[in-house]
Short mmCIF file of C-alpha atoms in Angstrom, two decimals:
data_model
loop_
_atom_site.label_atom_id
_atom_site.label_comp_id
_atom_site.label_asym_id
_atom_site.label_seq_id
_atom_site.Cartn_x
_atom_site.Cartn_y
_atom_site.Cartn_z
CA MET G 124 7.39 -71.97 24.98
CA ARG G 125 7.27 -68.71 26.90
CA ILE G 126 10.40 -66.56 26.78
CA ASN G 127 11.45 -64.79 29.96
CA PRO G 128 12.15 -61.23 28.76
CA TYR G 129 14.39 -60.61 31.78
CA LYS G 130 16.65 -63.60 31.18
CA PRO G 131 17.03 -64.24 27.46
CA LYS G 132 19.21 -67.21 26.55
CA ASP G 133 20.63 -65.63 23.42
CA PHE G 134 20.39 -62.57 21.21
CA ASP G 135 17.51 -63.97 19.14
CA GLU G 136 15.50 -64.61 22.29
CA PHE G 137 16.34 -61.11 23.48
CA TRP G 138 15.15 -59.65 20.17
CA GLU G 139 11.96 -61.71 20.21
CA SER G 140 11.04 -60.80 23.79
CA ARG G 141 12.16 -57.17 23.96
CA VAL G 142 11.74 -55.94 20.40
CA ASN G 143 9.02 -58.09 18.85
CA LYS G 144 6.86 -58.75 21.91
CA TRP G 145 7.24 -55.47 23.78
CA MET G 146 7.85 -52.87 21.12
CA VAL G 147 6.38 -54.15 17.85
CA ASP G 148 3.38 -55.86 19.47
CA GLY G 149 2.73 -52.73 21.54
CA ILE G 150 2.49 -50.67 18.37
CA ARG G 151 0.30 -53.30 16.70
CA SER G 152 -2.01 -53.26 19.71
CA CYS G 153 -2.35 -49.48 19.47
CA VAL G 154 -3.00 -49.63 15.72
CA VAL G 155 -5.65 -52.35 16.10
CA SER G 156 -7.39 -50.51 18.95
CA GLN G 157 -7.19 -47.26 16.95
CA THR G 158 -5.10 -45.56 19.61
CA ASN G 159 -3.56 -43.51 16.83
CA ILE G 160 -1.56 -40.99 18.85
CA GLY G 161 -0.22 -43.78 21.07
CA ALA G 162 0.94 -45.81 18.07
CA THR G 163 2.50 -42.77 16.41
CA THR G 164 4.30 -41.73 19.61
CA LEU G 165 5.69 -45.24 20.13
CA ILE G 166 6.89 -45.48 16.53
CA PHE G 167 8.79 -42.20 16.75
CA CYS G 168 10.26 -43.05 20.16
CA TYR G 169 11.42 -46.42 18.87
CA ILE G 170 12.95 -44.88 15.74
CA ASP G 171 15.06 -42.82 18.14
CA PHE G 172 15.89 -45.93 20.21
CA PHE G 173 16.90 -48.06 17.23
CA GLY G 174 18.99 -45.19 15.92
CA SER G 175 20.87 -45.32 19.23
CA LEU G 176 21.76 -48.94 18.46
CA LEU G 177 23.30 -47.79 15.19
CA LYS G 178 25.02 -44.70 16.62
CA ARG G 179 25.77 -44.95 20.31
CA ARG G 180 27.13 -41.46 20.65
CA GLY G 181 25.53 -38.34 19.27
CA SER G 182 22.39 -36.35 19.72
CA PRO G 183 18.93 -37.91 19.63
CA ARG G 184 18.38 -36.03 16.36
CA GLU G 185 21.47 -37.65 14.78
CA ARG G 186 20.40 -41.09 15.93
CA PHE G 187 16.86 -40.53 14.64
CA TYR G 188 18.20 -39.38 11.27
CA ILE G 189 20.51 -42.36 10.83
CA MET G 190 17.63 -44.77 11.42
CA VAL G 191 15.38 -42.89 8.98
CA ASP G 192 18.12 -42.66 6.32
CA LYS G 193 19.13 -46.29 6.50
CA TYR G 194 15.89 -48.12 7.22
CA PHE G 195 12.91 -45.94 6.27
CA ALA G 196 14.07 -44.03 3.17
CA PRO G 197 14.40 -47.26 1.13
CA TYR G 198 10.62 -47.69 1.48
CA ASN G 199 9.77 -44.09 0.66
CA LYS G 200 12.31 -41.35 -0.13
CA LYS G 201 10.01 -38.80 1.50
CA TYR G 202 11.11 -40.09 4.91
CA ASN G 203 14.51 -38.63 4.10
CA THR G 204 13.02 -35.46 2.59
CA TYR G 205 10.90 -34.78 5.67
CA LYS G 206 13.14 -36.23 8.40
CA CYS G 207 13.57 -32.82 10.08
CA THR G 208 9.80 -32.33 10.22
CA LEU G 209 9.32 -35.91 11.41
CA TYR G 210 11.81 -35.34 14.20
CA GLU G 211 10.68 -31.89 15.32
CA ASN G 212 6.94 -31.89 14.63
CA PHE G 213 6.14 -35.52 15.35
CA ARG G 214 8.82 -37.10 17.56
CA CYS G 215 9.72 -34.11 19.76
CA SER G 216 6.22 -32.68 19.93
CA LEU G 217 4.58 -35.98 20.84
CA VAL G 218 7.26 -36.98 23.35
CA HIS G 219 7.75 -33.62 25.07
CA GLU G 220 4.41 -31.88 24.59
CA GLY G 221 1.99 -34.76 24.08
CA ILE G 222 0.60 -33.28 20.85
CA MET G 223 1.73 -32.79 17.27
CA LYS G 224 2.72 -29.32 16.18
CA LYS G 225 0.40 -27.27 14.02
CA GLY G 226 0.83 -28.15 10.39
CA THR G 227 1.07 -31.91 10.92
CA GLY G 228 -1.41 -34.72 11.31
CA ILE G 229 -2.04 -38.42 11.05
CA PHE G 230 -4.77 -40.34 9.30
CA ARG G 231 -5.62 -43.99 8.64
CA SER G 232 -5.87 -45.31 5.09
CA ASP G 233 -8.19 -48.03 6.41
CA ASN G 234 -10.75 -45.35 7.38
CA PRO G 235 -13.10 -44.43 4.50
CA GLU G 236 -13.50 -40.93 5.95
CA ASP G 237 -9.77 -40.34 5.37
CA ARG G 238 -9.77 -41.18 1.65
CA ASP G 239 -8.78 -37.61 0.68
CA TYR G 240 -5.45 -37.87 2.53
CA GLN G 241 -2.13 -39.28 1.29
CA HIS G 242 0.97 -40.50 3.12
CA PHE G 243 3.32 -37.48 3.21
CA GLY G 244 0.51 -35.56 1.59
CA ASN G 245 -0.22 -31.88 1.99
CA HIS G 246 -3.80 -31.38 3.12
CA ASN G 247 -4.86 -27.77 3.73
CA GLY G 248 -1.23 -26.78 4.26
CA ALA G 249 -0.46 -29.56 6.74
CA LEU G 250 1.83 -32.58 6.32
CA PHE G 251 -0.08 -35.78 6.99
CA LEU G 252 1.19 -39.30 7.63
CA ASP G 253 -0.80 -42.47 7.10
CA LEU G 254 -0.52 -44.42 10.36
CA ILE G 255 -1.11 -47.72 8.54
CA GLN G 256 1.73 -47.06 6.09
CA LEU G 257 3.98 -45.65 8.82
CA SER G 258 3.47 -48.72 11.01
CA ASN G 259 4.04 -51.11 8.09
CA ASP G 260 7.22 -49.26 7.17
CA PHE G 261 8.31 -49.46 10.82
CA TYR G 262 7.76 -53.25 10.93
CA SER G 263 9.75 -53.64 7.70
CA ALA G 264 12.55 -51.38 8.96
CA ILE G 265 12.89 -53.44 12.16
CA LYS G 266 13.08 -56.69 10.16
CA ASP G 267 15.77 -55.12 7.95
CA LEU G 268 17.70 -53.93 11.00
CA LYS G 269 17.61 -57.42 12.54
CA ARG G 270 18.82 -58.92 9.26
CA ASP G 271 21.73 -56.47 9.23
CA ILE G 272 22.58 -57.18 12.87
CA ASP G 273 22.60 -60.92 12.15
CA SER G 274 24.87 -60.52 9.11
CA ASP G 275 27.29 -57.87 10.42
CA LYS G 276 29.46 -58.94 13.35
CA LYS G 277 30.69 -55.39 14.01
CA LEU G 278 27.13 -54.04 14.15
CA LYS G 279 26.02 -56.90 16.39
CA ASN G 280 28.86 -56.18 18.81
CA ARG G 281 27.93 -52.49 18.87
CA VAL G 282 24.29 -53.36 19.56
CA LEU G 283 25.27 -55.80 22.31
CA LYS G 284 27.49 -53.17 23.92
CA ARG G 285 24.70 -50.59 23.85
CA VAL G 286 22.17 -53.06 25.27
CA ARG G 287 24.48 -54.33 28.02
CA ASP G 288 26.53 -51.32 29.04
CA ASP G 289 24.31 -48.33 28.39
CA LEU G 290 20.83 -49.73 28.88
CA LYS G 291 21.81 -52.34 31.49
CA TRP G 292 19.44 -54.85 29.92
CA SER G 293 20.10 -58.38 31.03
CA LEU G 294 21.92 -60.53 28.49
CA PRO G 295 24.10 -63.50 29.37
CA GLU G 296 27.79 -62.62 29.16
CA GLU G 297 28.43 -65.56 26.85
CA ILE G 298 26.30 -63.88 24.20
CA ASN G 299 28.88 -62.28 22.06
CA SER G 300 28.84 -61.95 18.33
#
């Protein structure tokens, strides 16, 4: 059955159509087609977005950090260690300038030519991220966030308020907690 992303019947349908189909599948499509900068840009934009669901008020940096701390650091503590670099040199540079700042780069662990690189590895003085690992960590973080939303009524209400009031995304009024 096809879900209408503009008229979800409930929160789960909203999540499936807007998050899984639009966001997650968009990243997967970029990864599969080896549109590496596109996938990386989307991941960092969406980290910022999902952070805004956790912390409605505050700077984009604060919202980015809260998402990294809570949902990425459990998979690799280096996300927390390098969150400032991730925000400034990846997220801000890609979103505002269209390129990564000098001293950063991405590689793919599924590419034999990239076998000398490591996720959060220093290669010739530059911090490199493995797009495959980054995308897998993103998918896991989003699943963990959904689990927390489903189990925490207060968080779910905060997310619903952000989605309805701030983003003006269509959700039936009867969808509450």
